[in-house]
Structures are given as structure tokens and as C-alpha cells.
Short mmCIF file of C-alpha atoms in Angstrom, two decimals:
data_model
loop_
_atom_site.label_atom_id
_atom_site.label_comp_id
_atom_site.label_asym_id
_atom_site.label_seq_id
_atom_site.Cartn_x
_atom_site.Cartn_y
_atom_site.Cartn_z
CA MET A 1 9.75 36.97 26.84
CA ALA A 2 10.40 35.10 23.47
CA GLN A 3 12.93 32.21 23.52
CA GLY A 4 15.24 32.57 20.77
CA ASN A 5 15.89 29.33 18.81
CA ASN A 6 19.51 28.22 19.03
CA TYR A 7 19.00 24.84 17.59
CA GLY A 8 22.04 23.88 15.30
CA GLN A 9 24.29 26.59 16.77
CA SER A 10 26.92 26.89 19.64
CA SER A 11 26.90 29.29 22.48
CA ASN A 12 28.85 31.77 20.49
CA GLY A 13 26.17 31.95 17.88
CA VAL A 14 28.27 29.96 15.31
CA ALA A 15 26.74 27.09 13.47
CA ASP A 16 27.50 23.83 14.99
CA GLU A 17 29.19 21.37 12.38
CA SER A 18 29.69 18.38 14.48
CA PRO A 19 28.70 15.05 12.99
CA ASN A 20 25.52 14.82 15.13
CA MET A 21 23.92 18.12 13.70
CA LEU A 22 24.95 17.24 10.18
CA VAL A 23 22.89 13.89 10.56
CA TYR A 24 19.98 16.03 12.43
CA ARG A 25 19.79 18.15 9.40
CA LYS A 26 19.71 15.28 6.72
CA MET A 27 16.96 13.81 8.80
CA GLU A 28 15.10 17.26 8.85
CA ASP A 29 15.80 17.45 4.94
CA VAL A 30 14.21 13.62 4.69
CA ILE A 31 11.10 14.34 6.74
CA ALA A 32 10.73 17.63 4.95
CA ARG A 33 10.45 15.73 1.73
CA MET A 34 8.28 13.09 3.13
CA GLN A 35 5.57 15.79 3.94
CA ASP A 36 5.64 17.32 0.44
CA GLU A 37 2.32 16.89 -0.94
CA LYS A 38 3.28 16.09 -4.74
CA ASN A 39 6.11 14.00 -4.20
CA GLY A 40 6.07 12.93 -0.65
CA ILE A 41 4.56 10.01 1.10
CA PRO A 42 0.98 9.30 0.02
CA ILE A 43 -1.64 10.14 2.97
CA ARG A 44 -4.98 8.85 2.86
CA THR A 45 -8.14 8.29 5.17
CA VAL A 46 -8.69 4.41 6.21
CA LYS A 47 -12.31 3.44 6.50
CA SER A 48 -13.14 1.11 8.79
CA PHE A 49 -16.45 -0.82 9.87
CA LEU A 50 -18.01 2.31 11.51
CA SER A 51 -15.42 4.88 11.33
CA LYS A 52 -12.94 6.75 9.43
CA ILE A 53 -9.34 7.15 10.12
CA PRO A 54 -7.92 10.32 8.63
CA SER A 55 -4.30 10.78 7.63
CA VAL A 56 -2.94 7.33 7.48
CA PHE A 57 0.16 5.86 5.73
CA SER A 58 1.83 2.58 6.46
CA GLY A 59 5.45 1.15 6.76
CA SER A 60 5.40 -0.14 3.37
CA ASP A 61 4.68 3.21 1.98
CA ILE A 62 7.74 4.64 3.72
CA VAL A 63 10.01 2.05 2.28
CA GLN A 64 8.66 2.41 -0.90
CA TRP A 65 9.45 6.12 -0.64
CA LEU A 66 13.01 5.80 0.66
CA THR A 67 13.70 3.01 -1.89
CA LYS A 68 12.32 5.53 -4.85
CA ASN A 69 14.15 8.78 -3.80
CA LEU A 70 17.13 8.03 -1.66
CA SER A 71 19.18 5.55 -3.90
CA ILE A 72 19.60 3.16 -1.60
CA GLU A 73 20.96 0.79 -3.89
CA ASP A 74 23.96 2.69 -4.63
CA PRO A 75 26.36 0.82 -2.10
CA ALA A 76 24.80 -2.15 -3.99
CA VAL A 77 26.09 -0.70 -7.24
CA TYR A 78 29.41 0.07 -6.05
CA LEU A 79 29.92 -3.71 -4.56
CA CYS A 80 28.93 -5.41 -7.64
CA LYS A 81 31.20 -3.11 -9.73
CA ARG A 82 34.19 -4.21 -7.54
CA THR A 83 33.53 -7.88 -8.56
CA MET A 84 33.70 -7.13 -11.94
CA GLN A 85 36.80 -5.13 -12.06
CA ASN A 86 38.71 -8.32 -10.91
CA LYS A 87 41.99 -6.51 -9.51
CA ALA A 88 43.54 -7.72 -6.40
CA ARG A 89 43.42 -4.35 -4.91
CA LEU A 90 39.90 -3.87 -5.50
CA GLU A 91 39.09 -7.17 -4.22
CA LEU A 92 36.44 -7.45 -1.70
CA ALA A 93 36.96 -8.00 1.91
CA ASP A 94 34.99 -10.27 4.03
CA TYR A 95 32.56 -7.80 5.56
CA GLU A 96 32.02 -6.33 1.97
CA ALA A 97 31.23 -9.64 0.57
CA GLU A 98 28.40 -10.50 3.48
CA SER A 99 27.15 -6.79 2.74
CA LEU A 100 27.04 -7.68 -1.00
CA ALA A 101 24.98 -10.87 -0.17
CA ARG A 102 22.68 -8.79 2.34
CA LEU A 103 21.91 -6.38 -0.36
CA GLN A 104 21.39 -8.89 -2.99
CA ARG A 105 18.81 -10.51 -0.89
CA ALA A 106 17.00 -7.24 -0.05
CA PHE A 107 16.72 -6.02 -3.61
CA ALA A 108 16.37 -9.31 -5.37
CA ARG A 109 13.44 -7.97 -7.59
CA LYS A 110 15.66 -4.90 -8.54
CA TRP A 111 19.13 -7.02 -8.81
CA GLU A 112 19.06 -7.23 -12.55
CA PHE A 113 18.64 -3.37 -13.11
CA ILE A 114 21.64 -2.89 -10.33
CA PHE A 115 23.69 -5.40 -12.28
CA MET A 116 23.11 -3.47 -15.39
CA GLN A 117 24.03 -0.14 -13.72
CA ALA A 118 27.23 -1.59 -12.31
CA GLU A 119 27.95 -3.23 -15.71
CA ALA A 120 27.67 0.24 -17.52
CA GLN A 121 29.76 2.15 -14.82
CA ALA A 122 32.41 -0.67 -15.32
CA LYS A 123 32.44 -0.14 -19.12
CA VAL A 124 32.73 3.94 -18.43
CA ASP A 125 35.82 3.17 -16.12
CA LYS A 126 37.53 1.05 -18.53
CA LYS A 127 37.49 4.05 -21.15
CA ARG A 128 39.34 6.25 -18.73
CA ASP A 129 43.16 6.90 -18.48
CA LYS A 130 44.97 4.50 -16.16
CA ILE A 131 46.18 7.33 -13.88
CA GLU A 132 42.63 8.96 -14.04
CA ARG A 133 40.88 5.44 -13.01
CA LYS A 134 43.14 4.82 -10.16
CA ILE A 135 42.39 8.35 -8.74
CA LEU A 136 38.47 7.89 -9.37
CA ASP A 137 38.74 4.28 -7.65
CA SER A 138 40.71 5.76 -4.62
CA GLN A 139 38.05 8.27 -4.21
CA GLU A 140 35.33 6.37 -4.41
CA ARG A 141 37.17 3.61 -2.15
CA ALA A 142 37.52 6.56 0.51
CA PHE A 143 34.06 7.64 0.21
CA TRP A 144 32.67 4.34 0.98
CA ASP A 145 35.03 3.65 3.73
CA VAL A 146 33.76 6.58 5.27
CA HIS A 147 29.90 6.22 4.69
CA ARG A 148 30.12 2.46 5.23
CA PRO A 149 33.03 2.00 7.54
CA VAL A 150 34.62 -1.43 8.46
CA PRO A 151 32.37 -3.14 11.39
CA GLY A 152 33.59 -2.06 14.88
CA CYS A 153 35.00 1.23 13.46
CA VAL A 154 33.32 4.54 14.31
CA ASN A 155 31.15 5.95 11.83
CA THR A 156 32.24 9.66 11.82
CA THR A 157 28.97 10.56 9.78
CA GLU A 158 26.74 9.43 12.52
CA VAL A 159 28.71 9.69 15.86
CA ASP A 160 30.61 12.81 17.27
CA ILE A 161 34.15 11.81 18.02
CA LYS A 162 34.31 14.25 20.65
CA LYS A 163 31.26 12.90 22.46
CA SER A 164 32.85 9.35 22.06
CA SER A 165 36.00 10.37 23.86
CA ARG A 166 34.14 11.85 26.73
CA MET A 167 32.39 8.86 27.16
CA ARG A 168 35.59 6.66 27.10
CA ASN A 169 37.10 9.49 29.71
CA PRO A 170 34.43 10.49 31.91
CA HIS A 171 37.01 12.18 34.38
CA LYS A 172 37.49 15.07 32.52
CA THR A 173 35.98 18.46 33.02
CA ARG A 174 32.64 19.61 31.04
CA LYS A 175 30.55 22.56 30.73
CA SER A 176 27.42 22.84 32.92
CA VAL A 177 24.08 24.19 31.72
CA TYR A 178 25.10 27.48 33.42
CA GLY A 179 28.34 27.91 31.13
CA LEU A 180 30.51 27.13 34.18
CA GLN A 181 33.13 24.32 34.61
CA ASN A 182 32.05 21.47 36.34
CA ASP A 183 34.33 18.64 37.49
CA ILE A 184 32.45 15.27 37.47
CA ARG A 185 34.88 14.05 40.17
CA SER A 186 33.52 16.54 42.55
CA HIS A 187 30.16 14.63 43.07
CA SER A 188 32.08 11.81 44.69
CA PRO A 189 33.15 12.74 48.04
CA THR A 190 35.30 9.63 48.46
CA HIS A 191 37.39 10.54 44.87
CA MET A 192 40.84 10.78 45.06
CA PRO A 193 42.57 13.59 42.92
CA VAL A 194 44.21 12.08 40.01
CA PRO A 195 47.41 13.83 38.68
CA GLU A 196 47.12 15.53 35.38
CA THR A 197 48.63 13.45 32.40
CA LYS A 198 51.81 15.42 30.75
CA PRO A 199 51.92 15.78 27.43
CA PRO A 200 54.01 13.61 25.45
CA THR A 201 57.80 14.87 24.60
CA GLU A 202 59.25 14.77 21.26
CA ASP A 203 61.11 11.50 21.76
CA GLU A 204 57.90 9.68 22.85
CA LEU A 205 56.21 11.27 19.78
CA GLN A 206 58.90 9.89 17.41
CA GLN A 207 58.88 6.45 19.05
CA GLU A 208 54.89 6.62 18.53
CA ILE A 209 55.41 7.55 14.73
CA LYS A 210 57.78 4.72 14.10
CA HIS A 211 55.62 2.38 15.84
CA TRP A 212 52.35 2.98 13.69
CA GLN A 213 54.70 3.29 10.53
CA MET A 214 56.01 -0.29 11.31
CA GLN A 215 52.10 -1.22 11.68
CA LEU A 216 51.46 -0.12 8.37
CA ASP A 217 54.41 -1.71 6.92
CA ARG A 218 53.37 -5.06 8.31
CA HIS A 219 52.38 -7.57 5.95
CA ARG A 220 48.75 -8.88 6.38
CA LEU A 221 46.73 -11.55 4.90
CA LYS A 222 42.79 -11.97 5.02
CA MET A 223 41.81 -15.09 6.64
CA SER A 224 40.18 -16.24 3.36
CA LYS A 225 43.58 -16.39 1.65
CA VAL A 226 45.27 -18.13 4.71
CA ALA A 227 42.44 -20.81 4.64
CA GLU A 228 42.82 -21.52 0.96
CA SER A 229 46.61 -21.73 1.46
CA LEU A 230 45.84 -24.22 4.09
CA LEU A 231 43.67 -26.19 1.88
CA ALA A 232 46.08 -25.99 -1.08
CA TYR A 233 49.09 -27.26 1.13
CA THR A 234 46.89 -30.55 2.77
CA GLU A 235 45.60 -31.39 -0.68
CA GLN A 236 49.31 -31.28 -2.03
CA TYR A 237 50.44 -33.41 0.82
CA LEU A 238 47.48 -35.47 1.12
CA GLU A 239 49.15 -38.65 -0.60
CA TYR A 240 52.40 -38.21 1.72
CA ASP A 241 50.41 -38.63 4.84
CA PRO A 242 50.52 -42.18 5.95
CA PHE A 243 47.58 -41.85 8.49
CA LEU A 244 45.13 -40.26 5.60
CA VAL A 245 46.49 -42.36 2.73
CA PRO A 246 47.83 -45.52 3.33
CA PRO A 247 51.27 -46.33 2.14
CA ASP A 248 52.90 -49.15 0.20
CA PRO A 249 53.73 -51.71 1.56
CA SER A 250 52.30 -50.89 5.09
CA ASN A 251 52.15 -48.13 7.63
CA PRO A 252 55.44 -48.33 9.82
CA TRP A 253 53.60 -46.29 12.44
CA ILE A 254 51.04 -49.11 13.02
CA SER A 255 53.04 -52.26 12.17
CA ASP A 256 56.28 -53.29 12.81
CA ASP A 257 57.50 -53.24 9.16
CA THR A 258 59.90 -50.79 8.35
CA THR A 259 60.12 -51.18 4.79
CA PHE A 260 58.42 -47.71 3.91
CA TRP A 261 61.13 -46.04 5.89
CA GLU A 262 63.94 -47.93 4.17
CA LEU A 263 62.56 -47.12 0.89
CA GLU A 264 62.45 -43.10 1.70
CA ALA A 265 65.99 -43.52 2.63
CA SER A 266 67.34 -45.38 -0.26
CA LYS A 267 69.26 -43.87 -3.11
CA GLU A 268 66.95 -45.18 -5.68
CA PRO A 269 64.00 -42.83 -5.23
CA GLY A 270 60.35 -43.60 -6.25
CA GLN A 271 57.81 -41.61 -7.90
CA GLN A 272 56.35 -39.84 -5.02
CA ARG A 273 59.71 -38.63 -3.68
CA VAL A 274 60.68 -37.28 -7.22
CA LYS A 275 57.48 -35.74 -7.55
CA ARG A 276 57.87 -33.99 -4.20
CA TRP A 277 61.17 -32.11 -5.17
CA GLY A 278 58.74 -29.89 -7.35
CA PHE A 279 57.02 -28.80 -4.26
CA GLY A 280 59.81 -26.41 -3.40
CA MET A 281 63.50 -26.00 -3.12
CA ASP A 282 63.35 -26.91 0.05
CA GLU A 283 62.01 -30.24 -0.59
CA ALA A 284 64.77 -31.16 -2.89
CA LEU A 285 67.39 -29.88 -0.54
CA LYS A 286 65.88 -32.23 2.31
CA ASP A 287 66.50 -35.48 0.16
CA PRO A 288 69.68 -36.49 -0.43
CA VAL A 289 69.16 -37.86 -3.90
CA GLY A 290 67.26 -34.62 -4.80
CA ARG A 291 70.35 -32.78 -3.30
CA GLU A 292 72.70 -34.70 -5.56
CA GLN A 293 70.53 -34.14 -8.82
CA PHE A 294 70.11 -30.48 -8.05
CA LEU A 295 74.17 -30.14 -7.66
CA LYS A 296 74.58 -32.09 -11.05
CA PHE A 297 72.32 -29.81 -12.70
CA LEU A 298 74.09 -27.12 -11.32
CA GLU A 299 77.41 -28.21 -12.56
CA SER A 300 76.16 -28.67 -16.18
CA GLU A 301 75.30 -24.81 -15.86
CA PHE A 302 78.70 -23.89 -14.25
CA SER A 303 77.01 -22.32 -11.14
CA SER A 304 77.53 -25.43 -8.73
CA GLU A 305 79.56 -23.13 -6.13
CA ASN A 306 76.37 -21.45 -4.87
CA LEU A 307 75.17 -24.94 -3.63
CA ARG A 308 78.40 -26.03 -2.25
CA PHE A 309 78.62 -22.78 -0.43
CA TRP A 310 75.19 -23.12 1.02
CA LEU A 311 75.72 -26.90 1.95
CA ALA A 312 79.16 -25.90 3.64
CA VAL A 313 77.61 -23.12 5.71
CA GLU A 314 75.00 -25.67 6.84
CA ASP A 315 77.75 -27.93 7.90
CA LEU A 316 79.32 -25.26 9.49
CA LYS A 317 76.30 -24.85 12.03
CA LYS A 318 76.58 -28.19 13.00
CA ARG A 319 80.52 -28.48 13.65
CA PRO A 320 81.81 -28.43 17.07
CA ILE A 321 82.76 -24.92 18.47
CA ARG A 322 86.50 -25.74 18.64
CA GLU A 323 86.52 -26.32 14.78
CA VAL A 324 84.45 -23.50 13.81
CA PRO A 325 87.30 -20.60 13.26
CA ALA A 326 89.51 -22.88 11.29
CA ARG A 327 86.33 -23.87 9.07
CA VAL A 328 85.27 -20.30 8.80
CA GLN A 329 88.89 -19.53 7.22
CA GLU A 330 88.41 -22.30 4.81
CA ILE A 331 85.01 -21.40 3.46
CA TRP A 332 86.20 -17.72 3.16
CA GLN A 333 89.41 -18.79 1.04
CA GLU A 334 87.20 -20.97 -1.21
CA PHE A 335 84.24 -18.99 -1.79
CA LEU A 336 84.71 -15.29 -0.91
CA ALA A 337 88.33 -14.27 -0.83
CA PRO A 338 89.82 -12.30 -3.66
CA GLY A 339 90.67 -14.67 -6.21
CA ALA A 340 88.86 -17.57 -4.54
CA PRO A 341 88.65 -20.58 -6.93
CA SER A 342 84.96 -21.02 -6.18
CA ALA A 343 83.78 -17.54 -6.00
CA ILE A 344 80.11 -16.67 -5.25
CA ASN A 345 78.29 -13.57 -6.53
CA LEU A 346 77.21 -11.47 -3.65
CA ASP A 347 75.79 -7.84 -3.15
CA SER A 348 78.01 -5.49 -1.71
CA LYS A 349 76.08 -4.98 1.40
CA SER A 350 75.97 -8.90 2.13
CA TYR A 351 79.66 -8.81 1.33
CA ASP A 352 80.63 -6.01 3.62
CA LYS A 353 78.56 -7.49 6.28
CA THR A 354 80.33 -10.90 6.02
CA THR A 355 83.97 -9.46 5.85
CA GLN A 356 82.89 -7.94 9.14
CA ASN A 357 81.69 -11.30 10.64
CA VAL A 358 84.81 -13.04 9.46
CA LYS A 359 86.92 -10.95 11.90
CA ASP A 360 84.99 -12.79 14.73
CA PRO A 361 84.12 -16.17 13.44
CA GLY A 362 81.22 -17.87 14.39
CA ARG A 363 78.65 -20.86 13.17
CA TYR A 364 76.55 -17.58 11.69
CA THR A 365 79.24 -15.92 10.31
CA PHE A 366 77.88 -16.12 6.72
CA GLU A 367 74.46 -16.08 7.71
CA ASP A 368 73.28 -12.81 5.21
CA ALA A 369 75.60 -14.36 2.49
CA GLN A 370 73.94 -17.92 2.60
CA GLU A 371 70.27 -16.25 2.62
CA HIS A 372 71.37 -14.13 -0.48
CA ILE A 373 72.34 -17.35 -2.23
CA TYR A 374 69.45 -19.15 -1.22
CA LYS A 375 67.17 -16.61 -2.58
CA LEU A 376 69.08 -16.53 -5.92
CA MET A 377 68.96 -20.20 -6.29
CA LYS A 378 65.23 -20.19 -5.17
CA SER A 379 64.22 -17.36 -7.70
CA ASP A 380 66.55 -18.59 -10.62
CA SER A 381 68.43 -21.89 -10.81
CA TYR A 382 65.51 -24.02 -9.06
CA PRO A 383 62.79 -23.09 -11.42
CA ARG A 384 65.17 -24.16 -14.72
CA PHE A 385 66.06 -27.49 -12.58
CA ILE A 386 62.38 -28.21 -12.50
CA ARG A 387 61.76 -27.45 -15.67
CA SER A 388 64.96 -29.10 -17.09
CA SER A 389 64.78 -32.23 -19.33
CA ALA A 390 66.75 -34.44 -16.67
CA TYR A 391 64.18 -33.79 -13.83
CA GLN A 392 61.25 -34.33 -16.27
CA GLU A 393 62.78 -37.67 -17.71
CA LEU A 394 63.47 -39.01 -13.99
CA LEU A 395 60.14 -38.26 -13.01
CA GLN A 396 58.49 -39.87 -15.94
CA ALA A 397 61.08 -42.77 -15.79
CA LYS A 398 60.10 -43.46 -12.02
CA LYS A 399 56.18 -43.07 -12.95
CA LYS A 400 56.46 -45.85 -15.60
CA LEU A 401 58.34 -48.18 -13.26
CA GLU A 402 55.90 -47.75 -10.50
CA ASN A 403 53.25 -48.44 -13.10
CA THR A 404 55.03 -51.72 -14.04
CA LEU A 405 55.54 -52.91 -10.81
CA ASP A 406 52.00 -51.85 -9.59
CA ARG A 407 50.90 -54.19 -12.72
CA ARG A 408 53.26 -56.99 -11.87
CA THR A 409 52.24 -56.91 -8.36
CA SER A 410 48.68 -56.82 -9.24
CA PHE A 411 49.11 -59.99 -11.31
CA GLU A 412 51.06 -62.14 -8.68
CA LYS A 413 48.14 -61.22 -6.33
CA PHE A 414 45.72 -62.32 -8.82
CA THR A 415 47.36 -65.59 -9.47
CA ARG A 416 47.84 -66.04 -5.63
CA ASN A 417 44.35 -65.80 -5.22
CA VAL A 418 43.29 -67.77 -7.96
CA GLY A 419 45.49 -70.62 -6.90
CA ARG A 420 44.26 -70.29 -3.62
CA ASN A 421 40.48 -70.66 -4.69
CA ILE A 422 40.90 -73.61 -6.87
CA PRO A 423 40.25 -76.84 -5.28
CA ILE A 424 42.98 -79.72 -5.69
CA PHE A 425 41.36 -82.90 -6.98
CA PRO A 426 43.11 -86.31 -6.89
CA CYS A 427 44.78 -87.37 -10.21
CA HIS A 428 43.50 -90.65 -11.65
CA LYS A 429 46.32 -93.36 -11.48
CA ASN A 430 46.65 -93.26 -15.57
CA CYS A 431 47.36 -89.68 -15.66
CA THR A 432 50.75 -88.38 -16.65
CA PRO A 433 53.48 -87.29 -14.69
CA THR A 434 53.41 -83.92 -16.06
CA LEU A 435 49.78 -83.60 -15.73
CA ARG A 436 49.88 -84.88 -11.90
CA ALA A 437 52.63 -82.26 -11.25
CA SER A 438 50.91 -79.32 -12.96
CA THR A 439 47.80 -80.23 -10.65
CA ASN A 440 49.63 -80.33 -7.46
CA LEU A 441 51.32 -77.11 -8.31
CA LEU A 442 47.93 -75.52 -8.72
#
């Protein structure tokens, strides 16, 4: 009895469209093209010393044929084009950069041709409409995300998801070769029956949806960006680390000299302290002199109430608990009450929340209002303070003063060393008193 060919079909006669069968069909198609007499892999007879080996082809023949006929360099063209577009959303991920480097090594001889192809495609993309270009970029990105997935993810074009899930959950029932239901657990005599899992309820599904929505909305940074930020931060604060750059006059953590700390706490800041105010608003607010200069600048712009409110709330957090209710009312009457003498500008949401908090006063009653004012100063007042002539003149004045002191200190050290190295000769008895005194001075 002839056996029917059920390859690629399920038990009910319907064509199997699982990822595995799709891959098998692709492989069959490639093999059929390889066996083509005209355009396939060249098959020849190899002569040895005493015999002939018919129908021979080498591995290099296969590689050349695949490179020529299957457009293997397409991923390289796509990644190379991504590097030309210079957009944050199209920036290569770490694994894509590694793939590009690997492809560049593999196609070293053809890389100029691949680069020309990518350059031509990038020029064509620039001529398209902006919306059309975004759509095409998204489609192309989705295509390669499926066919070249992130390392560690399942490639759905090569692995059957159902088969993978069965491997992860081996206790599920499966079909036997006879078409009957077989329970894998029945083969184990010591197996205890496991209760069937119940389908999730509607509330559980809603919670799971909220969880994954929060995961999607989370702000994520690539490791390379984090490393770049850390390096930039380290380089910026390098001169302020007494263990990496020796401070002047000495390191108080090593010596017993506290002059360095006294200079840091003095009301006459040096050039380094003034420069540090420009790193961020927190640096200016931490320094008492910087805070005072920032307040003077705000007074010149008639917006000092913002900083005074922020400082009052910071002071409130440090007050004893018995003083908090009275201090909350004072801050409310000065900055937030209707007709307040130093009214601040709040959005309706923060104002309503603060109004409710004042009814039950505490150290963090004005937390929302303080955060709103902080963001307002950071985005508006602080950049103008750094660009202001007052800050720039102060920075330049401190820089000139320190240069003068450095030159004076260097000259004093030079004269001291010169005086130490010049020998003192005894004067002749006939020399004048002035000459004798100058000689002794040296």
C-alpha cells in the first residue's frame, strides 16, 4: 500500500504554517536552487593521482554561491545606513554595533560596495516626506527586529513558540503517535497529581496590564550612555577631589592643616568655588555665598520670592515638631494666602494639594509647592544667573586674583630658594655697612 506524503501537513490535511515548517520550506528552496544546472553550485570531477572523484564541490563554492545569490549583506547595508542617519531614535544598540563590526570583518573586501549601497538608500530616504520616512523606518526596524532579534530573545522565524512552551512546561498533555491523548506524568509511578491552574480573573488581568504598562513607561538608559555620563561627571569634578588632585595649600585629610577647609567655608570664595556654581543649581544652593549671589540676582529681576520660599521650606524641615504648625501658617500667609505680600506662582494642582496639606500641618506640607518652584528656578532663573554679567564678572575677577596670587607665591618661592642656595661669604673689614648688611640678608 502506497504511503501518502504528509510532509508539511497536519493530521486534518491542512498545511502546517508553524515557524519550523516555514524554515524547512526555505531550506528546500535554497537546496533546489543550489542543484540547478545553470545557476547552481558548480559540480565537477576531481582527478587524483590514480583515480577520479566525480560530482565534487567544496565548502568555499557554497560560501561564494550563498554570498552571490542570497543577499547576505542586507543586514550590513541596513546597519550601515542607520549610522548615517544620525538620529537618537535610530542609534545603534550595543548588540547591533557588535553585529556591524562582525559584518564589516566578514565583508571586508565588499565593504566599499556595501557602504555605497547604504549611502544611496540614505539619500533616497532623505527625499521622502517626513511622515512617510518615519513609517518606512518603523517598518524596516520591525522587520529586522523579527529576523535579527535581540540576543537572548526567541527568533520566531526559526523556533516554534508552541514547541518552546511545551519544553518549558513538560507536564502538559500531548498527542501520541496514535492520535490519542497521552499524559506525560502517567509514566512516573511516584508522581503526585498536580491541581490544574485556574484561568486568571478580570482583576488579575487588569493588574497585569497595569504592570506591563508601567514597565513600558519606565525610563531606561543604555549602559554605554550611563558610562559616558559617569566619565563626564568624573572629569568635571576631578579637580575638586583632594585625593586625585593635591589641593592648595595642603590636603586636610592627610595633614593636620585645616586651611583648605577654612578657605572652603570663608565668605570670600575662590575661583574653584565660583566655577562650581555653574555645574548645577544644587551646587549654587549648597554654597552660602553662591546662595547669596543667586538671591541678589533674583532680587534684581523681582523674583526673589521663589528662592525665599524654597529656603523657608528647607528651614521648616529642620524645625522642632512643636514649632512646625506655627511656621507653616507663617509661610502660608507670606507666600500662598490670598493677598500674600510675596505671592509665588503655582499651578492649580500644586496649589490645591498644598491647601489640603495646610489643614494638617507637618514638615512636608509644602513638598509639592517646593518641587514646582525648584523646577521653575532650575529651568528659568538659574540659566539666566549663569549667563548674567554679575556671575561672569565674579568668575573672571576670582580667576585674575588667583593668577596674581600664584605668580606672587611662585616669586616668593623662587627668591626663598635662591637665598637658600647662595652661600654667605665673610665681608672684608673695609666694606661699607650697607654692603655688609645686604650680604648678611642674603
